[in-house]
Short mmCIF file of C-alpha atoms in Angstrom, two decimals:
data_model
loop_
_atom_site.label_atom_id
_atom_site.label_comp_id
_atom_site.label_asym_id
_atom_site.label_seq_id
_atom_site.Cartn_x
_atom_site.Cartn_y
_atom_site.Cartn_z
CA THR A 1 -0.25 -0.03 0.32
CA LEU A 2 2.64 2.49 1.11
CA LEU A 3 5.13 1.48 -1.44
CA TYR A 4 2.40 2.06 -4.26
CA LEU A 5 2.10 5.94 -3.23
CA MET A 6 5.63 5.97 -3.30
CA VAL A 7 5.43 4.54 -7.17
CA LEU A 8 3.57 6.79 -7.77
CA HIS A 9 4.35 9.71 -6.99
CA ALA A 10 8.28 8.23 -8.53
CA ALA A 11 6.57 7.91 -11.81
CA TRP A 12 4.86 11.54 -11.67
CA ARG A 13 8.28 13.09 -10.89
CA TRP A 14 9.88 11.05 -13.92
CA THR A 15 7.32 11.93 -16.24
CA GLY A 16 5.90 14.91 -15.16
CA ARG A 17 2.46 13.69 -16.68
CA ARG A 18 -0.46 15.32 -14.47
CA ASP A 19 -3.13 12.41 -16.19
CA LEU A 20 -1.21 10.36 -14.48
CA ILE A 21 -1.69 11.29 -11.16
CA GLU A 22 -5.18 12.41 -11.29
CA GLN A 23 -5.68 8.73 -13.10
CA HIS A 24 -4.26 7.09 -9.76
CA LEU A 25 -5.47 9.57 -7.18
CA PRO A 26 -9.03 7.78 -6.01
CA VAL A 27 -6.82 4.96 -4.90
CA ALA A 28 -4.13 7.16 -4.07
CA GLU A 29 -6.75 8.94 -1.61
CA ARG A 30 -7.88 5.39 -0.42
CA CYS A 31 -3.85 4.36 0.27
CA LEU A 32 -3.98 7.35 2.42
CA ASP A 33 -7.05 6.06 4.58
CA TRP A 34 -5.56 2.46 4.94
CA ALA A 35 -2.28 3.57 6.72
CA GLU A 36 -3.84 6.44 8.56
CA HIS A 37 -6.77 4.26 10.13
CA TRP A 38 -6.28 0.40 9.11
CA GLY A 39 -2.46 0.47 9.06
CA ASP A 40 -1.31 2.28 12.36
CA ARG A 41 -3.50 -0.30 14.74
CA ASP A 42 -4.25 1.64 17.81
CA GLY A 43 -3.49 5.52 16.83
CA ASP A 44 0.76 5.71 17.86
CA GLY A 45 1.07 7.30 15.07
CA PHE A 46 3.73 4.04 13.84
CA GLN A 47 2.69 1.32 11.64
CA GLU A 48 2.07 -1.95 12.53
CA TYR A 49 1.01 -5.57 12.06
CA GLN A 50 -0.05 -8.69 13.23
CA THR A 51 -2.24 -11.01 11.63
CA ARG A 52 -5.91 -12.14 12.57
CA SER A 53 -5.20 -15.37 10.80
CA PRO A 54 -4.28 -18.57 13.45
CA ARG A 55 -2.54 -19.95 9.65
CA GLY A 56 -1.66 -16.05 8.37
CA TYR A 57 1.63 -15.13 8.46
CA GLU A 58 3.78 -13.94 11.33
CA ASN A 59 6.03 -11.45 9.52
CA MET A 60 4.48 -9.56 7.19
CA GLY A 61 7.18 -6.43 6.21
CA TRP A 62 9.10 -7.69 2.84
CA LYS A 63 11.22 -10.48 5.73
CA ASP A 64 8.23 -12.67 5.39
CA ALA A 65 9.97 -15.40 6.99
CA GLN A 66 9.10 -17.05 10.81
CA ASP A 67 12.33 -16.49 12.67
CA ALA A 68 12.85 -13.42 10.96
CA VAL A 69 11.96 -10.49 13.18
CA PRO A 70 14.09 -11.84 16.09
CA TYR A 71 15.50 -10.17 19.39
CA PRO A 72 18.79 -9.46 20.44
CA ASP A 73 19.33 -12.78 22.70
CA GLY A 74 17.26 -14.71 20.23
CA THR A 75 13.56 -15.29 21.17
CA LEU A 76 11.22 -13.42 18.46
CA VAL A 77 9.46 -10.55 18.83
CA ARG A 78 5.60 -11.47 18.26
CA GLY A 79 3.38 -8.09 17.92
CA PRO A 80 1.65 -5.89 16.72
CA LYS A 81 5.35 -4.75 15.50
CA ALA A 82 6.18 -1.45 13.96
CA LEU A 83 9.12 -2.02 11.65
CA CYS A 84 11.57 0.68 11.39
CA GLU A 85 11.18 0.80 7.21
CA LEU A 86 7.63 0.66 7.24
CA GLN A 87 7.33 4.17 9.30
CA GLY A 88 10.14 5.43 6.62
CA TYR A 89 8.15 4.06 3.45
CA VAL A 90 4.87 5.64 5.52
CA TYR A 91 7.66 9.19 5.49
CA ALA A 92 8.08 8.83 1.57
CA ALA A 93 4.48 8.11 0.57
CA TRP A 94 2.81 11.48 2.85
CA THR A 95 5.95 13.74 1.62
CA GLY A 96 5.27 12.33 -2.22
CA MET A 97 1.55 12.90 -1.66
CA ALA A 98 2.37 16.85 -0.86
CA GLU A 99 3.99 17.42 -3.41
CA ILE A 100 1.15 15.76 -5.53
CA TYR A 101 -2.00 17.63 -3.92
CA ALA A 102 0.60 20.60 -4.34
CA ALA A 103 0.98 19.63 -8.64
CA LEU A 104 -3.45 19.33 -9.01
CA GLY A 105 -3.37 22.61 -7.03
CA ARG A 106 -4.96 21.94 -4.13
CA PRO A 107 -2.75 23.26 -0.84
CA GLU A 108 -4.53 22.15 1.78
CA GLN A 109 -3.92 18.29 1.82
CA ALA A 110 -0.84 19.52 0.33
CA ALA A 111 0.21 21.69 3.89
CA ALA A 112 -1.52 18.17 5.83
CA MET A 113 0.74 15.27 4.10
CA ARG A 114 3.39 17.15 5.39
CA GLY A 115 2.04 18.57 8.47
CA LYS A 116 1.67 14.35 9.12
CA ALA A 117 5.14 13.95 7.56
CA ALA A 118 7.22 16.32 9.23
CA GLU A 119 5.61 15.12 13.32
CA LEU A 120 6.11 11.76 11.73
CA HIS A 121 10.22 11.80 11.00
CA LYS A 122 9.85 14.40 15.16
CA LYS A 123 8.27 10.87 16.70
CA PHE A 124 10.37 8.11 14.44
CA ASN A 125 13.98 9.85 14.97
CA GLU A 126 13.58 10.02 18.68
CA ILE A 127 11.99 7.01 19.35
CA PHE A 128 13.61 4.84 16.39
CA TRP A 129 17.35 5.93 17.35
CA ASP A 130 19.57 5.59 20.49
CA GLU A 131 22.37 6.44 20.89
CA GLU A 132 23.63 4.14 23.34
CA TRP A 133 22.97 1.61 20.92
CA GLY A 134 24.79 3.75 18.25
CA GLY A 135 21.24 3.73 16.20
CA TYR A 136 17.98 2.81 14.91
CA VAL A 137 16.65 -0.04 16.27
CA TYR A 138 15.24 -3.15 14.15
CA SER A 139 11.00 -2.78 15.01
CA LEU A 140 9.49 -1.38 18.97
CA ASP A 141 7.89 -4.62 19.85
CA GLY A 142 4.44 -5.05 20.28
CA GLU A 143 4.53 -3.86 23.77
CA LYS A 144 6.32 -0.80 22.20
CA ARG A 145 10.13 -1.93 23.74
CA PRO A 146 12.89 -1.05 20.56
CA VAL A 147 14.40 -4.48 19.54
CA ARG A 148 18.20 -3.46 19.75
CA THR A 149 19.23 -5.79 16.48
CA SER A 150 21.48 -4.96 13.30
CA ALA A 151 19.11 -6.20 10.34
CA SER A 152 19.38 -5.07 7.42
CA ASN A 153 15.91 -2.96 6.83
CA VAL A 154 17.69 -0.34 8.62
CA GLY A 155 18.91 0.89 5.03
CA HIS A 156 15.73 1.35 3.52
CA LEU A 157 15.44 4.43 5.53
CA LEU A 158 17.84 6.32 3.82
CA TRP A 159 15.88 5.31 0.49
CA SER A 160 12.83 6.82 1.87
CA GLY A 161 14.28 10.11 3.69
CA ILE A 162 13.44 9.98 6.97
CA VAL A 163 16.93 10.05 8.13
CA PRO A 164 18.41 13.15 9.31
CA PRO A 165 21.40 14.37 7.28
CA GLU A 166 23.85 13.67 9.92
CA ARG A 167 23.21 10.18 10.83
CA ALA A 168 23.29 8.81 7.45
CA GLY A 169 27.22 8.15 7.19
CA ARG A 170 26.69 6.29 11.20
CA VAL A 171 23.51 4.45 8.57
CA VAL A 172 25.85 3.69 6.09
CA ALA A 173 29.01 2.41 7.66
CA ARG A 174 27.54 1.01 10.88
CA LEU A 175 25.34 -1.91 7.18
CA LEU A 176 29.08 -1.61 5.51
CA ALA A 177 31.28 -3.16 8.50
CA PRO A 178 32.70 -6.75 8.05
CA ASP A 179 29.21 -7.66 10.48
CA MET A 180 27.19 -6.74 8.21
CA PHE A 181 28.82 -7.07 4.81
CA SER A 182 29.98 -9.81 3.00
CA GLY A 183 32.82 -9.06 0.50
CA TRP A 184 29.51 -9.79 -1.55
CA GLY A 185 26.85 -7.73 -0.71
CA ILE A 186 24.93 -6.90 2.63
CA ARG A 187 23.77 -9.36 4.62
CA THR A 188 19.69 -9.67 6.06
CA LEU A 189 21.45 -9.76 9.77
CA SER A 190 24.61 -9.45 11.19
CA THR A 191 27.10 -11.90 11.99
CA ARG A 192 27.35 -11.19 15.63
CA HIS A 193 23.31 -11.94 16.09
CA VAL A 194 23.02 -15.16 17.83
CA ARG A 195 20.36 -16.02 15.12
CA TYR A 196 23.30 -15.45 12.23
CA ASN A 197 22.28 -18.13 9.95
CA PRO A 198 24.22 -17.24 6.62
CA LEU A 199 22.32 -20.60 5.10
CA ALA A 200 18.73 -19.16 6.60
CA TYR A 201 15.93 -17.50 4.65
CA HIS A 202 16.09 -13.62 5.80
CA ASP A 203 18.92 -14.14 9.05
CA GLY A 204 21.75 -14.30 7.15
CA SER A 205 21.75 -14.35 3.95
CA VAL A 206 21.89 -12.03 1.42
CA TRP A 207 19.26 -10.41 -1.02
CA PRO A 208 20.15 -8.82 -3.88
CA HIS A 209 16.81 -6.65 -4.37
CA ASP A 210 17.41 -5.32 -0.63
CA ASN A 211 21.20 -3.62 -1.71
CA GLY A 212 19.86 -2.71 -4.95
CA LEU A 213 17.41 -0.37 -2.27
CA ILE A 214 19.95 0.51 0.25
CA ALA A 215 22.21 0.93 -2.74
CA LEU A 216 19.40 4.23 -3.07
CA GLY A 217 19.64 5.28 0.24
CA PHE A 218 22.77 5.39 -0.21
CA ALA A 219 23.22 7.86 -2.81
CA ARG A 220 20.30 10.50 -1.89
CA TYR A 221 22.93 11.14 0.58
CA GLY A 222 25.58 11.66 -1.61
CA PHE A 223 27.48 8.32 -0.39
CA ARG A 224 27.81 6.31 -4.44
CA ARG A 225 31.27 5.67 -3.41
CA GLN A 226 29.69 3.24 -0.96
CA VAL A 227 27.04 2.20 -3.79
CA THR A 228 29.96 0.89 -6.36
CA GLN A 229 31.38 -1.11 -3.05
CA VAL A 230 28.37 -2.63 -2.78
CA PHE A 231 27.68 -2.94 -7.32
CA LYS A 232 30.99 -4.42 -6.98
CA GLY A 233 30.03 -7.29 -4.94
CA LEU A 234 27.18 -8.11 -6.28
CA PHE A 235 28.59 -7.95 -10.06
CA GLU A 236 31.46 -10.24 -8.84
CA ALA A 237 29.02 -12.28 -7.59
CA SER A 238 27.15 -12.81 -10.95
CA ASN A 239 29.88 -13.86 -12.31
CA TYR A 240 29.40 -17.18 -11.09
CA ILE A 241 26.43 -17.37 -11.52
CA ASP A 242 24.49 -18.66 -15.14
CA LEU A 243 23.83 -16.30 -17.70
CA ARG A 244 25.26 -13.76 -14.59
CA ARG A 245 21.30 -12.95 -13.42
CA LEU A 246 21.36 -12.75 -9.74
CA PRO A 247 18.62 -15.34 -7.71
CA GLU A 248 16.75 -13.98 -5.06
CA LEU A 249 19.72 -14.70 -2.34
CA PHE A 250 22.23 -16.49 -2.18
CA CYS A 251 24.25 -17.58 1.30
CA GLY A 252 25.72 -15.53 3.05
CA PHE A 253 28.98 -16.58 3.84
CA ALA A 254 32.00 -14.00 3.88
CA ARG A 255 33.74 -13.58 0.37
CA MET A 256 37.20 -15.56 0.52
CA PRO A 257 39.11 -15.59 -2.11
CA THR A 258 39.06 -17.65 -5.70
CA GLN A 259 35.98 -18.98 -3.56
CA GLY A 260 32.40 -18.07 -5.39
CA PRO A 261 29.08 -17.67 -3.07
CA THR A 262 27.53 -19.93 -2.17
CA PHE A 263 23.72 -20.19 -3.56
CA TYR A 264 21.06 -20.67 -1.20
CA PRO A 265 19.77 -24.09 -2.81
CA VAL A 266 15.74 -23.07 -3.52
CA ALA A 267 16.52 -19.58 -4.37
CA CYS A 268 14.44 -18.63 -7.50
CA SER A 269 15.79 -17.76 -10.28
CA PRO A 270 14.65 -14.84 -12.18
CA GLN A 271 13.08 -13.08 -9.98
CA ALA A 272 11.98 -9.80 -10.68
CA TRP A 273 12.89 -8.39 -7.04
CA ALA A 274 16.08 -9.43 -8.49
CA ALA A 275 16.30 -8.33 -11.36
CA THR A 276 15.38 -4.64 -10.73
CA ALA A 277 18.79 -5.42 -8.54
CA PRO A 278 21.65 -4.27 -11.51
CA LEU A 279 19.18 -0.92 -12.27
CA ALA A 280 18.87 0.50 -8.65
CA LEU A 281 22.60 0.07 -8.46
CA LEU A 282 23.13 1.46 -11.46
CA LEU A 283 20.80 4.31 -11.04
CA ALA A 284 22.31 5.13 -7.98
CA CYS A 285 25.83 5.40 -9.45
CA MET A 286 24.37 7.50 -12.46
CA GLY A 287 22.31 10.26 -10.53
CA LEU A 288 20.16 9.89 -12.79
CA ARG A 289 16.40 12.15 -12.40
CA PHE A 290 14.39 14.07 -15.29
CA ASP A 291 12.66 17.72 -14.62
CA PRO A 292 10.35 17.15 -16.65
CA GLU A 293 8.88 20.78 -16.11
CA ASN A 294 12.67 21.86 -17.61
CA ARG A 295 13.71 18.86 -20.23
CA HIS A 296 16.32 17.98 -18.12
CA VAL A 297 17.86 15.39 -18.05
CA ILE A 298 20.01 15.50 -14.80
CA PHE A 299 23.26 13.82 -13.61
CA ASN A 300 23.97 14.31 -9.82
CA ARG A 301 26.96 13.81 -9.08
CA PRO A 302 27.44 10.32 -10.82
CA VAL A 303 30.17 7.62 -10.57
CA LEU A 304 30.98 4.69 -11.89
CA PRO A 305 32.26 1.05 -9.83
CA GLU A 306 35.95 0.40 -11.38
CA PHE A 307 34.48 -2.95 -13.80
CA LEU A 308 32.88 -0.30 -15.69
CA ASN A 309 33.70 2.29 -17.89
CA GLU A 310 31.32 3.81 -20.30
CA VAL A 311 27.29 3.31 -19.55
CA LYS A 312 25.07 4.07 -22.57
CA LEU A 313 21.87 4.92 -22.03
CA THR A 314 19.16 5.52 -25.43
CA GLY A 315 15.66 7.22 -26.15
CA LEU A 316 15.89 8.53 -22.73
CA ALA A 317 12.52 10.93 -23.43
CA VAL A 318 10.98 13.66 -22.18
CA ALA A 319 7.12 13.81 -23.04
CA ASP A 320 8.26 14.33 -27.11
CA ALA A 321 12.10 15.23 -26.94
CA LYS A 322 14.41 12.10 -26.62
CA ILE A 323 17.89 12.51 -25.57
CA ASP A 324 21.05 9.04 -25.90
CA VAL A 325 23.91 9.82 -23.48
CA GLU A 326 26.80 8.25 -22.34
CA LEU A 327 28.47 8.31 -19.37
CA ARG A 328 32.37 7.37 -19.62
CA ARG A 329 34.66 7.67 -16.04
CA THR A 330 38.03 8.47 -16.41
CA GLY A 331 40.13 7.96 -13.32
CA THR A 332 37.30 8.34 -10.87
CA ASP A 333 35.50 11.49 -12.68
CA VAL A 334 32.54 10.63 -14.94
CA VAL A 335 32.48 12.54 -17.38
CA VAL A 336 28.62 13.06 -19.82
CA ASN A 337 28.46 13.32 -23.53
CA VAL A 338 25.35 13.88 -25.35
CA LEU A 339 25.06 11.46 -28.40
CA SER A 340 22.79 12.75 -30.24
CA ARG A 341 19.28 14.98 -29.37
CA GLN A 342 15.49 14.49 -30.82
CA GLY A 343 13.26 17.63 -29.77
CA ASP A 344 13.52 20.55 -26.78
CA ILE A 345 15.68 18.07 -24.23
CA TRP A 346 19.22 18.65 -21.98
CA ALA A 347 21.93 16.92 -19.94
CA THR A 348 23.91 18.17 -17.18
CA SER A 349 25.90 16.79 -14.64
CA THR A 350 26.97 18.14 -11.05
CA SER A 351 29.43 17.81 -9.43
#
């Protein structure tokens, strides 16, 4: 529900199509209503989940395994659970809908969304941040107690934008510490945790789509060199895989010289989430965004990993105009060249 709102906002920002948001606004507003009245089960301002069925899923975040949300001592958290990243998704949805309402000439709704987002930002950063522990907690449990478990979910907070800039570097450093970064990618759970198991579905494995979203978060806060570290790990893992096609997940064993990653026996391959990961990583490296109002394609502080010297993008479109561009790495710099242009459209690179 919340990701739907984020996708709608992203699609509009890339295309500038007012008809797109007008067409989907009724569904979007029902999503907003759901988040406020059903996603927040107890009215405390945070999103929680808990199954109502004896046969239902215990966990309803993207990590839906039965044992995916443990306390530091290894016992399993019981709901209702308020995962950290769910709050980030709400924040991103509300800030995005504020922009959409403003574009539609509805300033009162836009102001209401901005107010909700600001209130959530303040409350979230007061309650989910644990200075003594050193970061954001994984979740709040059914009694609103913090779950101080190191998991990859906090990387999604960067993607959503709910992290204050002064805390972003600490989040990035934590995710790239040796207990979280295997050398192939960021693990779902720290190796220091009692439940860590490199063969487990969500308790120590590496998921390409998870890494892709985290990389977009790194880029959002300007940590593009760290994006290339994640990109390099997943790219080199793909060299050991048929057709270089990243699977749903692979095992979280530490990278060893001359050895490839250990494959998860029943991982889906191909898998849609995994297929998007290289595109997310490339997007994060390039800092690519569109300004349809001014007909600009913008590359914000682009970088390329050491294994990638050039990238050609053809048919980038704004309205009825199209442009082909080339990004070429020269040392640590990336130069953006326009190869061809059809219509009123421009490419800009910022440093």
